Structure formats: structure tokens, C-alpha cells
Short mmCIF file of C-alpha atoms in Angstrom, two decimals:
data_model
loop_
_atom_site.label_atom_id
_atom_site.label_comp_id
_atom_site.label_asym_id
_atom_site.label_seq_id
_atom_site.Cartn_x
_atom_site.Cartn_y
_atom_site.Cartn_z
CA UNK R 283 -77.39 22.10 -21.89
CA UNK R 284 -75.14 24.93 -23.04
CA UNK R 285 -71.77 25.02 -21.28
CA UNK R 286 -71.94 21.37 -20.24
CA UNK R 287 -70.21 20.03 -23.34
CA UNK R 288 -66.50 19.77 -24.01
CA UNK R 289 -65.70 20.40 -27.69
CA UNK R 290 -64.26 16.91 -28.11
CA UNK R 291 -67.32 15.18 -26.66
CA UNK R 292 -70.23 17.34 -27.77
CA UNK R 293 -71.27 15.07 -30.65
CA UNK R 294 -71.23 11.98 -28.42
CA UNK R 295 -73.23 13.68 -25.68
CA UNK R 296 -75.84 14.92 -28.14
CA UNK R 297 -76.00 11.40 -29.56
CA UNK R 298 -76.56 9.89 -26.10
CA UNK R 299 -79.20 12.46 -25.21
CA UNK R 300 -81.16 11.87 -28.43
CA UNK R 301 -80.79 8.11 -28.16
CA UNK R 302 -82.32 8.21 -24.69
CA UNK R 303 -85.13 10.43 -25.98
CA UNK R 304 -85.90 7.89 -28.69
CA UNK R 305 -85.87 4.94 -26.29
CA UNK R 306 -88.17 6.81 -23.90
CA UNK R 307 -90.43 7.65 -26.85
CA UNK R 308 -90.12 11.41 -26.60
CA UNK R 309 -90.51 11.22 -30.37
CA UNK R 310 -93.09 9.04 -32.09
CA UNK R 311 -92.50 6.59 -34.96
CA UNK R 312 -92.47 8.49 -38.25
CA UNK R 313 -91.93 11.87 -36.58
CA UNK R 314 -89.65 14.37 -38.32
CA UNK R 315 -86.67 15.42 -36.19
CA UNK R 316 -85.84 19.08 -36.76
CA UNK R 317 -82.21 20.06 -36.32
CA UNK R 318 -83.04 23.63 -35.29
CA UNK R 319 -85.47 22.56 -32.56
CA UNK R 320 -83.06 19.98 -31.14
CA UNK R 321 -80.09 22.36 -31.26
CA UNK R 322 -82.06 25.07 -29.46
CA UNK R 323 -83.35 22.67 -26.83
CA UNK R 324 -79.89 21.27 -26.09
CA UNK R 325 -78.13 24.62 -26.37
CA UNK R 326 -75.69 23.53 -29.07
CA UNK R 327 -75.04 24.30 -32.72
CA UNK R 328 -76.68 22.38 -35.56
CA UNK R 329 -73.46 20.64 -36.64
CA UNK R 330 -73.19 18.13 -33.73
CA UNK R 331 -76.94 17.55 -33.93
CA UNK R 332 -76.63 16.69 -37.62
CA UNK R 333 -73.76 14.29 -36.88
CA UNK R 334 -75.63 12.67 -33.99
CA UNK R 335 -78.71 12.15 -36.14
CA UNK R 336 -76.54 10.47 -38.78
CA UNK R 337 -75.07 8.16 -36.10
CA UNK R 338 -78.55 7.25 -34.88
CA UNK R 339 -79.59 6.47 -38.44
CA UNK R 340 -76.60 4.12 -38.58
CA UNK R 341 -77.94 2.41 -35.44
CA UNK R 342 -81.23 1.80 -37.22
CA UNK R 343 -83.24 4.13 -34.97
CA UNK R 344 -83.76 6.86 -37.56
CA UNK R 345 -84.29 7.02 -41.31
CA UNK R 346 -82.56 9.64 -43.45
CA UNK R 347 -84.53 10.67 -46.55
CA UNK R 348 -82.58 12.84 -49.02
CA UNK R 349 -83.96 16.39 -49.35
CA UNK R 350 -86.70 15.60 -46.82
CA UNK R 351 -84.96 15.11 -43.50
CA UNK R 352 -84.56 12.58 -40.71
CA UNK R 353 -87.46 10.62 -39.27
CA UNK R 354 -87.95 8.20 -36.37
CA UNK R 355 -87.96 4.70 -37.77
CA UNK R 356 -91.27 2.87 -37.96
CA UNK R 357 -90.79 -0.87 -37.47
CA UNK R 358 -92.93 -2.97 -39.80
CA UNK R 359 -93.86 -6.61 -39.26
CA UNK R 360 -91.06 -7.56 -41.64
CA UNK R 361 -88.58 -5.42 -39.68
CA UNK R 362 -89.54 -7.15 -36.43
CA UNK R 363 -89.27 -10.63 -37.93
CA UNK R 364 -85.90 -9.88 -39.53
CA UNK R 365 -84.65 -8.39 -36.26
CA UNK R 366 -85.51 -11.47 -34.21
CA UNK R 367 -84.24 -13.80 -36.93
CA UNK R 368 -80.82 -12.15 -36.93
CA UNK R 369 -80.69 -12.06 -33.14
CA UNK R 370 -81.48 -15.75 -33.06
CA UNK R 371 -78.62 -16.57 -35.44
CA UNK R 372 -76.18 -14.51 -33.40
CA UNK R 373 -77.28 -15.85 -30.01
CA UNK R 374 -77.33 -19.50 -31.08
CA UNK R 375 -73.80 -19.12 -32.46
CA UNK R 376 -72.75 -17.39 -29.23
CA UNK R 377 -74.13 -20.24 -27.11
CA UNK R 378 -72.21 -22.84 -29.09
CA UNK R 379 -69.01 -20.77 -28.94
CA UNK R 380 -69.42 -20.18 -25.22
CA UNK R 381 -69.87 -23.87 -24.48
CA UNK R 382 -67.00 -24.91 -26.76
CA UNK R 383 -64.56 -22.61 -24.98
CA UNK R 384 -65.97 -22.86 -21.47
CA UNK R 385 -64.44 -20.98 -18.55
CA UNK R 386 -65.67 -21.58 -15.01
CA UNK R 387 -66.13 -17.86 -14.15
CA UNK R 388 -68.81 -17.78 -16.85
CA UNK R 389 -71.04 -19.93 -14.66
CA UNK R 390 -71.14 -17.36 -11.88
CA UNK R 391 -71.79 -14.52 -14.31
CA UNK R 392 -74.77 -16.38 -15.74
CA UNK R 393 -76.14 -17.21 -12.29
CA UNK R 394 -75.61 -13.61 -11.15
CA UNK R 395 -77.53 -12.34 -14.16
CA UNK R 396 -80.52 -14.53 -13.27
CA UNK R 397 -80.35 -13.30 -9.66
CA UNK R 398 -80.37 -9.67 -10.80
CA UNK R 399 -83.35 -10.29 -13.05
CA UNK R 400 -85.25 -12.01 -10.25
CA UNK R 401 -84.42 -9.25 -7.77
CA UNK R 402 -85.57 -6.58 -10.21
CA UNK R 403 -88.79 -8.48 -10.74
CA UNK R 404 -89.63 -9.33 -7.12
CA UNK R 405 -88.07 -6.47 -5.16
CA UNK R 406 -88.13 -3.46 -7.48
CA UNK R 407 -91.37 -4.02 -9.35
CA UNK R 408 -89.29 -3.99 -12.54
CA UNK R 409 -90.95 -6.89 -14.37
CA UNK R 410 -88.71 -6.75 -17.43
CA UNK R 411 -85.44 -6.11 -15.60
CA UNK R 412 -84.81 -2.71 -17.16
CA UNK R 413 -82.99 -1.68 -13.97
CA UNK R 414 -81.17 -4.98 -13.58
CA UNK R 415 -78.25 -4.02 -15.80
CA UNK R 416 -76.85 -6.33 -18.46
CA UNK R 417 -79.51 -8.65 -19.88
CA UNK R 418 -78.96 -12.38 -20.32
CA UNK R 419 -79.00 -11.98 -24.11
CA UNK R 420 -76.31 -9.29 -24.01
CA UNK R 421 -74.28 -11.31 -21.51
CA UNK R 422 -74.31 -14.40 -23.74
CA UNK R 423 -72.95 -12.34 -26.60
CA UNK R 424 -70.23 -10.78 -24.44
CA UNK R 425 -69.09 -14.07 -22.96
CA UNK R 426 -68.81 -15.58 -26.45
CA UNK R 427 -66.18 -12.93 -27.18
CA UNK R 428 -67.06 -11.87 -30.74
CA UNK R 429 -66.87 -8.06 -30.70
CA UNK R 430 -68.39 -7.61 -34.15
CA UNK R 431 -71.32 -9.89 -33.34
CA UNK R 432 -71.83 -8.02 -30.05
CA UNK R 433 -72.03 -4.69 -31.86
CA UNK R 434 -74.56 -5.97 -34.40
CA UNK R 435 -76.60 -7.66 -31.66
CA UNK R 436 -76.58 -4.44 -29.63
CA UNK R 437 -77.93 -2.44 -32.56
CA UNK R 438 -80.70 -5.00 -33.11
CA UNK R 439 -81.74 -4.83 -29.45
CA UNK R 440 -81.66 -1.03 -29.55
CA UNK R 441 -84.00 -0.96 -32.56
CA UNK R 442 -86.58 -2.95 -30.62
CA UNK R 443 -86.43 -0.37 -27.84
CA UNK R 444 -88.42 1.92 -30.14
CA UNK R 445 -91.36 -0.38 -29.37
CA UNK R 446 -90.80 -0.41 -25.58
CA UNK R 447 -91.57 -4.10 -25.10
CA UNK R 448 -91.85 -3.65 -21.35
CA UNK R 449 -94.73 -1.22 -21.82
CA UNK R 450 -96.88 -3.52 -23.94
CA UNK R 451 -96.45 -6.86 -22.21
CA UNK R 452 -97.96 -8.22 -19.04
CA UNK R 453 -96.32 -9.40 -15.83
CA UNK R 454 -97.31 -12.91 -16.85
CA UNK R 455 -95.25 -12.52 -20.02
CA UNK R 456 -92.33 -11.30 -17.93
CA UNK R 457 -92.63 -14.21 -15.49
CA UNK R 458 -92.53 -16.68 -18.34
CA UNK R 459 -89.59 -14.88 -19.91
CA UNK R 460 -87.59 -15.15 -16.67
CA UNK R 461 -88.41 -18.86 -16.47
CA UNK R 462 -87.22 -19.35 -20.05
CA UNK R 463 -83.99 -17.52 -19.27
CA UNK R 464 -83.41 -19.92 -16.39
CA UNK R 465 -83.89 -22.91 -18.72
CA UNK R 466 -81.38 -21.52 -21.21
CA UNK R 467 -78.79 -20.97 -18.48
CA UNK R 468 -79.49 -24.38 -16.98
CA UNK R 469 -78.72 -26.16 -20.25
CA UNK R 470 -75.52 -24.14 -20.70
CA UNK R 471 -74.35 -25.03 -17.19
CA UNK R 472 -75.10 -28.68 -17.93
CA UNK R 473 -72.89 -28.52 -21.00
CA UNK R 474 -75.76 -29.00 -23.44
CA UNK R 475 -75.38 -26.24 -26.06
CA UNK R 476 -77.88 -27.76 -28.47
CA UNK R 477 -80.66 -27.75 -25.89
CA UNK R 478 -79.68 -24.25 -24.77
CA UNK R 479 -79.78 -23.05 -28.37
CA UNK R 480 -83.18 -24.65 -28.95
CA UNK R 481 -84.52 -23.04 -25.76
CA UNK R 482 -83.17 -19.63 -26.78
CA UNK R 483 -84.63 -19.99 -30.28
CA UNK R 484 -88.06 -20.87 -28.86
CA UNK R 485 -87.84 -18.00 -26.36
CA UNK R 486 -87.02 -15.42 -29.05
CA UNK R 487 -89.76 -16.73 -31.34
CA UNK R 488 -92.35 -16.47 -28.55
CA UNK R 489 -91.24 -12.93 -27.73
CA UNK R 490 -91.40 -12.01 -31.41
CA UNK R 491 -94.98 -13.21 -31.69
CA UNK R 492 -95.97 -11.29 -28.55
CA UNK R 493 -94.43 -8.11 -29.97
CA UNK R 494 -96.24 -8.57 -33.28
CA UNK R 495 -99.54 -9.25 -31.53
CA UNK R 496 -99.29 -5.98 -29.58
CA UNK R 497 -97.92 -3.78 -32.35
CA UNK R 498 -97.83 -4.61 -36.04
CA UNK R 499 -100.84 -6.94 -35.88
CA UNK R 500 -102.58 -5.20 -32.99
#
């Protein structure tokens, strides 16, 4: 990777590269990340690697242990439950905010999101819509317009990528998830935020229990 980095962007590029490695599970939960090995592999100095690792720890993907090093985060049952609980609070608030300050273009964005998910599922063999672009959950947060909440929500979703939900769940789980997304959107379009919030809460709880069944309790 040597020669590909501009001095001003090297830290960000190293960060992106390592983040993608973590999401694709190049490193395993609990694994020690060695600055020297990463720097040599990427063809950069240790300084931007150290900074990138610190940024990833801030995202909740890594754990920094003084005098011991940096390790890939291992998500416990408590971590998973807290993650989904916080996401639920943020998404329910976003749904209410979205419906209270409704703008007609939002309707088409929501419908388009469902179409992309369905196309990814039926045409691309991408059951969990990983190639579909912006997820419904991320879209709800964006449309609600709270930048701070969006950032926190994004970090929570990124943490769960360490588990690779798409790799542990069945197509039947994905089919049901898409159907639940459609229900959430339907209630929003009908101007029923309470029902939409209840549907989203139930959807997140079901997904949480599936994750726990395949990982922490598996």
C-alpha cells in the first residue's frame, strides 16, 4: 500500500482499511493487533496505525489495554443486549420525530429502501441486503435529522458487524426481517408513529434474540 497514501489522508485510509478487515473478520474476537505487522502489511509507518487503532477503539470495535496492547472486541451477552436496547431507544425516538415533522419526499425514500432490499434479496442472492446500500434503520435515523443520534447509532451498528449477522442467520430469518421492515414503513406512511415504533421495537428484540441464540448462548 506504500505510495498510495497522501500525507494528509494516511491515517484515515489506514483506519478504513482496518475497519473493513474487522468487519470481514480478518481478525478474530480477542485477537491482539500488532502495530508492526499491520504497518508492514500496509506499507506505512507505525504512527498512523497507532492512531487508526485508537479511532477504532473509539468506535467500540477494539479494546485498548494499558501496557498490553489493542485487541479485537469480544461482544458478551450483556454487550449485545445493551447495543440493541440503545438502538431501540434511538430508532423509536427517530420514528416519532420523523412523523412529527413529516415531509412528502420521505415517503419515496422509505419505499425506495424497501425496493432495494427486496431486489438484493430476490435478484442478487443477498439475503440481508448487504449490497443494497443504506439500510432501513440507518435511513430512519438520517431522515429524523439528529446528527449526534445518527453517529451513535452508526457506531452501535458497526459493533454488531463484528458478529456478521448475515453469516449466522438463515434465509427464513432474512425473509421475516424484510416483512417486518415493510410493516414498520407501512405504519409510518399511514401516520401511525406509535404502531411503527412498536413494530420496530419488536423487530429489534427478535433480531437480538436470534443473535444471542447463534453466538453468546450458542
